[in-house]
Coordinates of C-alpha atoms in Angstrom, one line a residue:
Chain N
M1 CA -33.2 28.9 13.7
S2 CA -35.1 26.9 11.0
I3 CA -34.7 23.2 10.5
A4 CA -32.9 23.9 7.3
N5 CA -30.3 26.0 9.0
K6 CA -30.0 23.5 11.9
L7 CA -29.4 20.6 9.4
Q8 CA -26.6 22.6 7.7
T9 CA -24.9 23.8 10.9
L10 CA -24.7 20.7 13.0
P11 CA -21.9 21.2 15.6
K12 CA -18.6 19.8 14.4
T13 CA -17.7 18.4 17.8
A14 CA -21.0 16.5 18.0
I15 CA -20.3 14.9 14.6
Y16 CA -16.8 13.9 15.7
G17 CA -18.3 12.5 18.9
I18 CA -20.8 10.3 17.0
L19 CA -18.0 9.2 14.6
I20 CA -15.8 8.1 17.5
L21 CA -18.8 6.1 18.9
C22 CA -19.5 4.5 15.5
T23 CA -15.8 3.5 15.1
S24 CA -15.4 2.3 18.7
L25 CA -18.5 0.4 19.9
P26 CA -18.7 -2.2 17.1
L27 CA -15.0 -3.2 17.9
F28 CA -16.2 -4.8 21.1
F29 CA -18.6 -7.2 19.2
Q30 CA -18.0 -10.0 16.7
I31 CA -20.2 -9.1 13.7
P32 CA -20.2 -11.7 11.0
L33 CA -20.4 -10.3 7.5
P34 CA -21.1 -12.2 4.2
N35 CA -18.3 -11.7 1.7
N36 CA -17.8 -12.1 -2.0
P37 CA -14.0 -11.7 -2.6
D38 CA -12.8 -9.6 -5.5
Q39 CA -11.3 -11.4 -8.5
A40 CA -8.0 -9.6 -7.8
S41 CA -7.9 -10.9 -4.2
K42 CA -8.6 -14.4 -5.5
D43 CA -5.8 -14.2 -8.0
F44 CA -3.5 -12.8 -5.3
F45 CA -4.3 -15.6 -3.0
R46 CA -3.9 -18.3 -5.6
E47 CA -0.5 -17.0 -6.8
M48 CA 0.7 -16.8 -3.2
M49 CA -0.4 -20.3 -2.4
T50 CA 1.0 -21.9 -5.5
L51 CA 4.5 -20.4 -5.2
D52 CA 7.5 -22.8 -5.4
A53 CA 8.7 -22.9 -1.7
S54 CA 12.3 -23.6 -2.8
K55 CA 12.7 -20.3 -4.7
P56 CA 12.8 -17.0 -2.8
V57 CA 10.3 -14.1 -3.1
L58 CA 11.3 -10.4 -3.0
L59 CA 9.0 -8.6 -0.5
S60 CA 8.9 -4.9 -0.5
S61 CA 7.4 -3.4 2.7
D62 CA 6.7 0.3 2.0
W63 CA 4.3 1.3 4.8
T64 CA 4.6 2.6 8.3
N65 CA 2.3 3.0 11.3
S66 CA 0.5 5.9 9.5
T67 CA -1.4 3.3 7.4
R68 CA -1.4 0.5 10.0
G69 CA -5.2 0.1 9.7
E70 CA -4.9 -1.3 6.2
S71 CA -1.3 -2.3 5.5
K72 CA -0.6 -4.2 8.7
G73 CA -3.5 -6.6 8.0
Q74 CA -2.3 -7.2 4.5
M75 CA 1.3 -7.6 5.6
K76 CA 0.4 -10.1 8.4
S77 CA -1.6 -12.2 6.0
V78 CA 1.3 -12.2 3.5
L79 CA 3.7 -13.3 6.2
R80 CA 1.4 -15.9 7.6
M81 CA 1.1 -17.5 4.1
F82 CA 4.9 -17.3 3.6
M83 CA 5.8 -18.8 7.0
R84 CA 3.1 -21.6 6.9
R85 CA 4.3 -22.6 3.5
G86 CA 8.0 -22.4 4.3
Q87 CA 8.5 -19.7 1.7
K88 CA 11.9 -18.0 1.9
F89 CA 11.8 -14.2 1.4
V90 CA 14.0 -11.2 1.1
L91 CA 12.7 -8.0 2.7
Y92 CA 13.5 -4.4 1.6
S93 CA 12.0 -1.0 1.8
T94 CA 12.3 2.1 -0.4
A95 CA 9.5 4.4 0.8
D96 CA 10.4 5.3 4.4
P97 CA 13.3 4.8 6.8
Q98 CA 10.9 3.5 9.4
A99 CA 9.4 0.9 7.1
P100 CA 11.9 -2.0 7.7
Q101 CA 11.5 -1.7 11.5
V102 CA 7.7 -1.7 11.2
A103 CA 7.9 -4.8 9.0
L104 CA 10.2 -6.5 11.5
D105 CA 7.7 -5.8 14.3
V106 CA 5.0 -7.7 12.3
I107 CA 7.4 -10.6 11.6
A108 CA 8.0 -10.8 15.4
E109 CA 4.3 -10.8 16.0
V110 CA 3.7 -13.7 13.5
N111 CA 6.7 -15.6 15.0
R112 CA 5.1 -15.2 18.5
E113 CA 1.9 -16.9 17.1
R114 CA 4.1 -19.7 15.8
I115 CA 5.9 -20.2 19.1
K116 CA 2.5 -20.3 20.9
K117 CA 1.5 -23.2 18.6
N118 CA 4.8 -25.0 19.2
Q119 CA 6.0 -24.3 15.7
E120 CA 9.5 -23.3 14.8
P121 CA 9.9 -19.5 14.5
Y122 CA 11.1 -18.1 11.2
K123 CA 14.8 -17.4 11.6
R124 CA 16.4 -14.2 10.3
F125 CA 19.2 -14.8 7.8
E126 CA 18.3 -18.5 7.4
D127 CA 14.6 -18.2 6.4
Y128 CA 14.4 -14.5 5.5
V129 CA 16.9 -11.8 4.9
V130 CA 16.5 -8.1 5.6
L131 CA 18.2 -5.8 3.1
G132 CA 17.1 -2.7 4.9
F133 CA 16.2 0.7 3.6
F134 CA 17.2 2.1 0.1
P135 CA 16.7 5.9 -0.3
N136 CA 15.4 7.3 -3.6
A137 CA 12.8 4.7 -4.4
E138 CA 12.9 5.2 -8.2
A139 CA 16.7 4.8 -8.5
A140 CA 16.8 2.0 -5.9
I141 CA 14.1 -0.1 -7.7
N142 CA 15.8 0.6 -11.0
G143 CA 19.1 -0.7 -9.4
L144 CA 17.4 -3.8 -8.0
A145 CA 15.8 -4.5 -11.4
N146 CA 18.8 -4.1 -13.5
D147 CA 21.8 -5.2 -11.3
F148 CA 20.5 -6.8 -8.1
K149 CA 24.0 -7.9 -6.9
A150 CA 25.7 -4.5 -7.4
T151 CA 22.8 -2.7 -5.7
V152 CA 22.7 -5.0 -2.7
K153 CA 26.5 -5.4 -2.4
G154 CA 27.9 -4.4 1.0
R155 CA 24.5 -4.8 2.7
K156 CA 24.6 -6.7 6.0
D157 CA 22.0 -8.5 8.0
F158 CA 22.0 -10.0 11.5
P159 CA 22.0 -13.9 11.8
V160 CA 20.5 -15.0 15.1
G161 CA 23.2 -14.6 17.8
K162 CA 25.9 -13.4 15.4
E163 CA 27.3 -10.1 14.3
A164 CA 26.3 -8.3 11.1
T165 CA 27.1 -10.5 8.1
D166 CA 27.1 -9.9 4.3
V167 CA 23.7 -10.8 3.0
F168 CA 25.1 -12.9 0.2
Q169 CA 26.3 -15.4 2.8
S170 CA 22.6 -16.2 3.6
P171 CA 21.2 -19.4 2.2
V172 CA 18.2 -17.4 1.1
L173 CA 20.3 -15.5 -1.5
K174 CA 22.6 -18.4 -2.5
D175 CA 21.1 -18.9 -6.0
V176 CA 20.2 -15.3 -6.6
D177 CA 22.1 -13.3 -9.2
S178 CA 19.4 -11.1 -10.6
I179 CA 15.8 -10.1 -10.0
K180 CA 14.7 -12.9 -12.4
D181 CA 15.9 -15.4 -9.8
F182 CA 13.0 -14.3 -7.6
Q183 CA 9.8 -16.0 -8.6
M184 CA 7.7 -13.0 -7.6
V185 CA 8.0 -9.5 -6.2
V186 CA 5.3 -8.8 -3.6
V187 CA 4.9 -5.1 -2.7
V188 CA 2.9 -4.1 0.4
T189 CA 2.8 -0.4 0.0
A190 CA 1.1 2.9 0.9
S191 CA 3.2 5.0 -1.5
K192 CA 4.2 5.4 -5.1
T193 CA 6.7 2.5 -4.9
S194 CA 4.1 0.3 -6.6
N195 CA 4.2 2.5 -9.7
F196 CA 8.1 2.5 -9.7
T197 CA 8.0 -1.3 -9.4
V198 CA 5.7 -1.6 -12.5
E199 CA 7.9 0.8 -14.4
R200 CA 11.2 -0.9 -13.7
V201 CA 10.4 -4.6 -12.9
Y202 CA 7.5 -5.5 -15.1
G203 CA 8.5 -8.2 -17.6
K204 CA 11.4 -9.5 -15.4
T205 CA 9.3 -11.5 -12.9
K206 CA 5.7 -11.7 -11.6
L207 CA 4.3 -8.8 -9.6
A208 CA 1.6 -8.8 -6.9
F209 CA 0.7 -5.8 -4.8
A210 CA -1.2 -5.1 -1.6
V211 CA -2.1 -1.4 -1.6
T212 CA -4.2 1.1 0.5
G213 CA -7.7 1.9 -0.6
V214 CA -6.6 5.3 -1.8
M215 CA -4.3 3.6 -4.3
G216 CA -6.8 0.9 -5.3
P217 CA -8.3 2.6 -8.4
E218 CA -4.9 3.4 -10.0
T219 CA -3.5 -0.1 -9.2
K220 CA -6.6 -1.8 -10.8
V221 CA -5.4 -0.4 -14.1
Y222 CA -2.2 -2.4 -13.8
Y223 CA -4.2 -5.5 -12.8
Q224 CA -6.6 -5.3 -15.7
S225 CA -3.8 -5.0 -18.2
K226 CA -2.2 -8.1 -16.6
Q227 CA 0.9 -6.3 -15.4
L228 CA 0.0 -7.7 -12.0
V229 CA -0.9 -11.3 -11.3
G230 CA -3.1 -10.2 -8.4
F231 CA -3.6 -7.4 -5.9
V232 CA -5.2 -6.7 -2.6
N233 CA -7.1 -3.4 -2.2
G234 CA -7.4 -1.7 1.1
L235 CA -9.4 -3.1 4.1
K236 CA -11.7 -5.0 1.8
G237 CA -8.7 -6.8 0.3
A238 CA -7.3 -7.6 3.7
F239 CA -10.8 -9.0 4.7
D240 CA -10.9 -11.0 1.4
I241 CA -7.5 -12.6 2.0
E242 CA -8.2 -13.6 5.6
Q243 CA -11.5 -15.2 4.5
L244 CA -9.7 -17.0 1.6
M245 CA -7.0 -18.3 4.0
E246 CA -9.8 -19.7 6.1
K247 CA -12.1 -21.1 3.4
G248 CA -9.7 -21.7 0.5
L249 CA -10.6 -21.3 -3.2
N250 CA -12.7 -23.8 -5.1
V251 CA -12.7 -26.0 -2.0
D252 CA -16.3 -26.0 -0.9
S253 CA -19.6 -25.4 -2.8
S254 CA -19.9 -21.7 -1.8
A255 CA -20.2 -19.7 -5.0
S256 CA -18.4 -16.7 -3.5
F257 CA -15.2 -18.7 -2.9
R258 CA -15.2 -20.2 -6.4
D259 CA -13.1 -19.1 -9.4
D260 CA -14.4 -20.5 -12.6
T261 CA -11.4 -19.0 -14.6
H262 CA -9.0 -21.3 -12.6
P263 CA -11.1 -24.2 -11.3
A264 CA -8.2 -26.1 -9.5
P265 CA -8.8 -26.2 -5.7
V266 CA -6.5 -24.1 -3.6
E267 CA -6.6 -25.1 0.1
G268 CA -6.3 -22.4 2.8
F269 CA -5.4 -22.8 6.4
K270 CA -8.8 -23.8 7.9
G271 CA -9.0 -23.5 11.6
D272 CA -5.6 -21.7 12.0
D273 CA -5.1 -18.1 13.1
N274 CA -6.4 -16.3 10.0
V275 CA -8.3 -13.4 11.6
G276 CA -6.5 -10.1 11.5
Q277 CA -7.3 -6.4 10.9
G278 CA -9.5 -7.2 7.9
T279 CA -12.0 -9.3 9.8
R280 CA -11.9 -7.1 12.9
Y281 CA -12.3 -3.7 11.2
F282 CA -14.5 -4.4 8.2
P283 CA -17.8 -4.5 10.1
T284 CA -16.9 -1.3 12.0
L285 CA -16.2 0.4 8.7
H286 CA -19.8 -0.1 7.7
F287 CA -21.0 1.9 10.7
A288 CA -18.7 4.8 9.8
M289 CA -19.8 4.7 6.2
A290 CA -23.5 4.6 7.3
L291 CA -22.9 7.7 9.4
M292 CA -21.3 9.5 6.5
I293 CA -24.2 8.7 4.2
I294 CA -26.7 9.9 6.8
M295 CA -24.7 13.1 7.2
V296 CA -24.6 13.7 3.5
I297 CA -28.3 13.1 3.2
L298 CA -29.1 15.5 6.1
G299 CA -26.9 18.2 4.7
N300 CA -28.6 17.9 1.3
V301 CA -32.1 17.9 2.8
G302 CA -31.1 21.0 4.7
M303 CA -29.8 22.6 1.5
V304 CA -33.1 21.9 -0.4
L305 CA -35.2 23.1 2.5
A306 CA -33.1 26.3 2.7
K307 CA -33.6 26.9 -1.0
K308 CA -37.4 26.4 -0.7
D309 CA -37.5 28.8 2.3
S310 CA -35.6 31.5 0.4
S311 CA -37.7 31.2 -2.7
K312 CA -40.9 31.5 -0.5
K313 CA -39.5 34.6 1.1
E314 CA -38.7 36.1 -2.3
L315 CA -42.3 35.4 -3.5
G316 CA -43.7 36.9 -0.3
G317 CA -41.5 40.0 -0.7
R318 CA -42.9 40.6 -4.2
Chain Y
M1 CA 3.8 -0.8 35.7
S2 CA 5.3 -3.1 33.0
Y3 CA 7.2 -1.9 29.9
P4 CA 4.4 -2.9 27.5
F5 CA 1.9 -1.0 29.6
I6 CA 4.0 2.2 29.6
K7 CA 4.6 1.9 25.9
A8 CA 0.9 1.5 25.2
L9 CA 0.0 4.4 27.6
V10 CA 2.4 6.7 25.7
G11 CA 0.9 5.6 22.4
V12 CA -2.6 6.4 23.8
L13 CA -1.6 9.8 25.0
A14 CA 0.1 10.6 21.7
T15 CA -3.1 9.5 19.8
V16 CA -5.4 11.5 21.9
G17 CA -3.0 14.5 21.7
L18 CA -2.8 14.4 17.9
Y19 CA -6.6 14.0 17.6
S20 CA -7.2 16.9 20.0
V21 CA -6.6 19.3 17.1
L22 CA -10.1 18.4 15.9
Y23 CA -11.5 20.4 18.8
K24 CA -9.1 23.3 18.3
E25 CA -5.4 24.1 18.0
N26 CA -3.7 23.5 21.4
K27 CA -0.4 23.0 23.2
F28 CA -1.1 19.3 23.9
Y29 CA -1.3 18.7 20.1
R30 CA 1.7 20.9 19.4
F31 CA 3.8 18.9 21.9
F32 CA 3.1 15.5 20.4
E33 CA 3.5 16.9 16.8
H34 CA 7.0 18.0 17.7
V35 CA 7.8 14.8 19.5
F36 CA 6.7 12.9 16.4
L37 CA 8.7 15.0 14.0
G38 CA 11.8 14.8 16.2
L39 CA 11.6 11.0 16.5
A40 CA 11.1 10.6 12.7
T41 CA 14.0 12.9 11.9
G42 CA 16.3 11.2 14.4
W43 CA 15.4 7.8 13.1
T44 CA 15.9 8.9 9.5
I45 CA 19.4 10.3 10.1
F46 CA 20.4 7.1 11.9
V47 CA 19.0 4.8 9.1
L48 CA 20.6 6.9 6.4
W49 CA 24.0 6.5 7.9
A50 CA 23.7 2.9 9.2
E51 CA 21.9 1.3 6.2
V52 CA 22.8 3.6 3.3
L53 CA 26.0 5.7 3.6
K54 CA 28.0 3.3 5.7
P55 CA 27.6 0.1 3.7
S56 CA 27.3 1.8 0.2
W57 CA 29.9 4.4 0.5
Y58 CA 32.0 4.6 3.7
E59 CA 32.9 0.8 3.9
K60 CA 33.5 0.6 0.2
M61 CA 36.0 3.5 0.5
M62 CA 37.6 2.2 3.7
G63 CA 37.4 -1.6 3.1
T64 CA 36.0 -4.1 5.6
P65 CA 37.6 -7.0 7.6
S66 CA 36.3 -10.6 7.3
V67 CA 33.2 -11.3 9.3
N68 CA 31.7 -14.7 10.1
G69 CA 33.9 -16.3 7.4
G70 CA 32.9 -13.9 4.7
P71 CA 35.5 -12.2 2.5
A72 CA 37.4 -9.1 3.6
T73 CA 37.3 -6.2 1.1
D74 CA 39.9 -3.7 0.1
G75 CA 39.0 0.0 0.3
Q76 CA 38.7 1.9 -3.0
W77 CA 39.8 5.5 -2.6
A78 CA 37.9 6.7 -5.7
Y79 CA 34.7 6.7 -3.6
I80 CA 35.9 9.9 -2.0
L81 CA 35.2 11.7 -5.2
L82 CA 31.5 11.2 -4.6
L83 CA 31.6 13.5 -1.5
P84 CA 32.4 16.8 -3.2
L85 CA 29.9 15.9 -6.0
G86 CA 27.2 15.3 -3.4
L87 CA 28.1 18.4 -1.4
M88 CA 27.8 20.6 -4.5
A89 CA 24.0 20.1 -4.3
Y90 CA 24.0 22.2 -1.1
F91 CA 25.3 25.3 -3.0
V92 CA 21.7 25.7 -4.2
F93 CA 21.5 27.9 -1.0
S94 CA 24.3 30.2 -2.1
K95 CA 23.4 33.1 -4.5
K96 CA 27.0 33.4 -5.7
H97 CA 27.9 29.7 -6.2
N98 CA 24.5 28.1 -6.9
W99 CA 25.7 27.2 -10.5
M100 CA 27.6 24.3 -8.8
S101 CA 24.4 22.7 -7.6
R102 CA 23.4 22.3 -11.3
I103 CA 26.2 19.7 -11.8
P104 CA 24.8 16.9 -9.6
I105 CA 21.2 17.8 -10.6
G106 CA 22.2 17.7 -14.3
I107 CA 23.7 14.2 -13.9
I108 CA 20.6 12.9 -12.1
L109 CA 18.3 14.5 -14.7
G110 CA 20.4 13.0 -17.6
L111 CA 20.3 9.5 -16.1
W112 CA 16.6 9.8 -15.4
S113 CA 15.7 11.1 -18.9
G114 CA 17.6 8.4 -20.6
Q115 CA 15.5 5.7 -18.9
Q116 CA 12.1 7.3 -19.6
V117 CA 11.4 5.6 -23.0
Q118 CA 11.7 2.1 -21.4
V119 CA 9.7 3.3 -18.3
W120 CA 6.9 4.7 -20.5
F121 CA 6.6 1.5 -22.5
N122 CA 6.7 -0.7 -19.4
T123 CA 3.9 1.3 -17.9
Y124 CA 1.6 2.0 -20.8
G125 CA 2.5 -0.6 -23.4
P126 CA 0.5 -3.4 -21.8
Q127 CA -2.3 -1.0 -21.0
I128 CA -2.6 0.0 -24.7
K129 CA -2.5 -3.7 -25.7
G130 CA -5.1 -4.4 -23.0
A131 CA -7.4 -1.7 -24.4
M132 CA -7.8 -3.7 -27.7
K133 CA -11.0 -5.5 -26.7
P134 CA -13.5 -7.3 -29.0
I135 CA -16.9 -5.6 -29.0
L136 CA -18.7 -8.2 -31.2
P137 CA -19.8 -11.5 -29.6
S138 CA -18.6 -14.8 -31.1
A139 CA -20.5 -17.3 -28.9
F140 CA -24.3 -17.2 -28.3
S141 CA -25.0 -20.4 -26.3
S142 CA -25.3 -18.2 -23.1
F143 CA -25.6 -14.5 -22.4
T144 CA -23.2 -14.6 -19.5
V145 CA -19.9 -16.4 -19.5
P146 CA -20.5 -20.1 -18.6
A147 CA -18.2 -22.0 -16.1
N148 CA -16.3 -24.0 -18.8
A149 CA -16.0 -21.2 -21.3
S150 CA -13.1 -21.2 -23.8
A151 CA -10.7 -18.2 -23.5
V152 CA -11.2 -17.3 -27.2
D153 CA -15.0 -17.1 -27.1
V154 CA -16.7 -13.7 -26.5
Y155 CA -20.1 -14.0 -24.9
P156 CA -22.7 -11.2 -25.3
S157 CA -22.2 -10.0 -21.7
Q158 CA -18.5 -9.7 -22.3
A159 CA -19.0 -7.9 -25.6
L160 CA -21.3 -5.4 -23.7
S161 CA -18.7 -4.8 -21.0
N162 CA -16.0 -4.3 -23.7
L163 CA -18.2 -1.9 -25.5
L164 CA -18.8 0.2 -22.4
Y165 CA -15.0 0.1 -21.8
I166 CA -14.2 1.3 -25.4
V167 CA -16.9 4.1 -25.2
T168 CA -15.5 5.3 -21.9
L169 CA -11.9 5.2 -23.1
L170 CA -12.7 7.1 -26.3
S171 CA -15.0 9.7 -24.8
V172 CA -12.6 10.5 -22.0
L173 CA -9.7 10.8 -24.5
S174 CA -11.8 13.1 -26.7
Y175 CA -12.5 15.3 -23.7
F176 CA -8.8 16.2 -23.7
L177 CA -8.7 17.4 -27.3
F178 CA -7.5 20.9 -26.4
S179 CA -5.2 21.6 -29.4
F180 CA -8.1 22.7 -31.7
E181 CA -11.6 24.1 -31.3
V182 CA -14.2 21.3 -31.5
K183 CA -17.3 22.6 -33.4
N184 CA -19.0 19.3 -34.4
K185 CA -22.1 18.8 -32.2
A186 CA -21.7 15.0 -32.0
I187 CA -18.1 15.3 -30.8
I188 CA -19.1 18.0 -28.2
K189 CA -21.8 15.6 -26.8
F190 CA -19.3 12.8 -26.8
N191 CA -16.9 15.1 -24.9
M192 CA -19.6 15.8 -22.4
L193 CA -20.2 12.1 -21.9
G194 CA -16.4 11.7 -21.2
R195 CA -16.7 14.5 -18.7
Y196 CA -19.5 12.8 -16.8
L197 CA -17.7 9.5 -16.9
L198 CA -14.6 11.2 -15.4
M199 CA -16.8 12.6 -12.6
I200 CA -18.0 9.1 -11.9
G201 CA -14.4 7.9 -11.8
F202 CA -13.4 10.7 -9.4
G203 CA -16.4 9.9 -7.2
A204 CA -15.2 6.2 -6.9
I205 CA -11.6 7.4 -6.1
F206 CA -13.0 9.8 -3.5
G207 CA -15.1 7.0 -2.0
S208 CA -12.0 4.7 -1.7
T209 CA -10.1 7.6 -0.1
V210 CA -12.8 8.2 2.5
M211 CA -12.8 4.4 3.3
T212 CA -9.1 4.5 3.9
R213 CA -9.3 7.5 6.2
F214 CA -12.1 5.9 8.2
T215 CA -10.0 2.7 8.5
L216 CA -7.1 4.6 9.9
L217 CA -9.4 6.1 12.6
I218 CA -10.8 2.6 13.3
D219 CA -7.3 1.3 13.8
R220 CA -6.5 4.1 16.3
M221 CA -9.7 3.3 18.2
Y222 CA -8.8 -0.4 18.2
F223 CA -5.4 0.6 19.7
I224 CA -7.0 2.7 22.5
W225 CA -10.0 0.4 23.4
I226 CA -8.8 -3.1 22.7
E227 CA -4.9 -3.1 22.7
F228 CA -4.6 -0.6 25.6
F229 CA -7.8 -0.6 27.6
Q230 CA -9.0 -4.2 27.3
Q231 CA -5.6 -6.0 27.0
Q232 CA -3.3 -3.8 29.1
V233 CA -5.7 -2.2 31.7
L234 CA -8.2 -5.0 32.2
G235 CA -5.7 -7.7 31.3
R236 CA -8.2 -9.6 29.0
G237 CA -7.2 -11.2 25.7

């Protein structure tokens, strides 16, 4: 078999084996990477850190464990920011029946971090309310946008140590009549719910999204036309936010962590637990991408060599 | 063996089982695929009743007692009328009575269609407005945008970016002129430019997709090696 053929018929199992090595070995090491956060991530961070803690935020969690690699890191950073700033929030899901439980697991994880540091855990019903799952995302978001009270009426949540209670008895929802009473809607999503939110909620309150890398290009359109105040895109976005939480914005002289369009300094949480999936996975992703680039080059070299071989044979035949 | 260890071990077996299909179709993969589907279906049925039908339909129909000092509510019998309306949708499976399924579908379509004007404008209105970008510079003190730039000034680098944006927008739009035959050579070349720019866009989207897929694999590897092997088996971290 010629080199050209060999390059084009590398055994699939060997490639998968190398890929598993590339995505496993770097996880055991801490590999520091330089970073220049995207403008969209900076805007997302600034908006989250300058929210009025006395007014609630509506948080849509529309992801499950199938996109844990990207979405959990984003969700954890959002929750860390909320809890450290004492921001009250209302959680709901429209994409998948599993999504509320997955979000509750992350809340429990962040609460365990707080307990370890002798901080008060965030209390369900008092600090945040879980509205649960709403089927038919488009209709549900339309309902929340146009008549929040009627859409949520009858929903119950669980105060700590008590039985299920009407959500409107929670202090979090005491001043809420419509979606305009939330100062922002934050959507952590791996599905079309981001589009539905723009379609139905835009113009009523501020919108900020954290989306998977697949959805990044379509979401950027909304950000550029200022329908979103900021957005976090995939693993790079998760990495950006974790770095911004550590270093702040316009705080030190680093050019990467400066935003000339909004020069006011925004402090992060220096020295706190800011590391998450973004910082852990982003260096490893580079090894996987390098492998893919090498494979694409090898395949193309093989193709060019095969073409040359066949044209030589044709000339020889004549 | 502790509960977290058993939970993580089952997770590792399921991960390895599902990835084993990369080698070839096998019974180990099939088993975990069915377990996953069964769990997801069971969970969905429970959530649909507990979080959707019970509070939004059943309790409104039957009424609820006072809980934790909250108000008791009276039942409203009219909610029962939603049941036959919803069940009509299932007549789509009957050859003789499938006309009945068109009633609920028609109601949903009517509601949806009526909202589309507002939806369309909410989605595309700001994008059309955002596409009106100045392509002539108005400030020449610097090529790039200085730190203390005014929002109304347009610097040469901005004008260049805006020009690229407008050319991309118009050439891509012109590529979709299918209603009549384009014979003008300049427009044909402009169409071709739009086609190449679309290809670049699709390439960028494909790149993002690949990165996401790799991230999902990295997460599974992190679960196996760090969360299970390092933390549960070796007891570190």
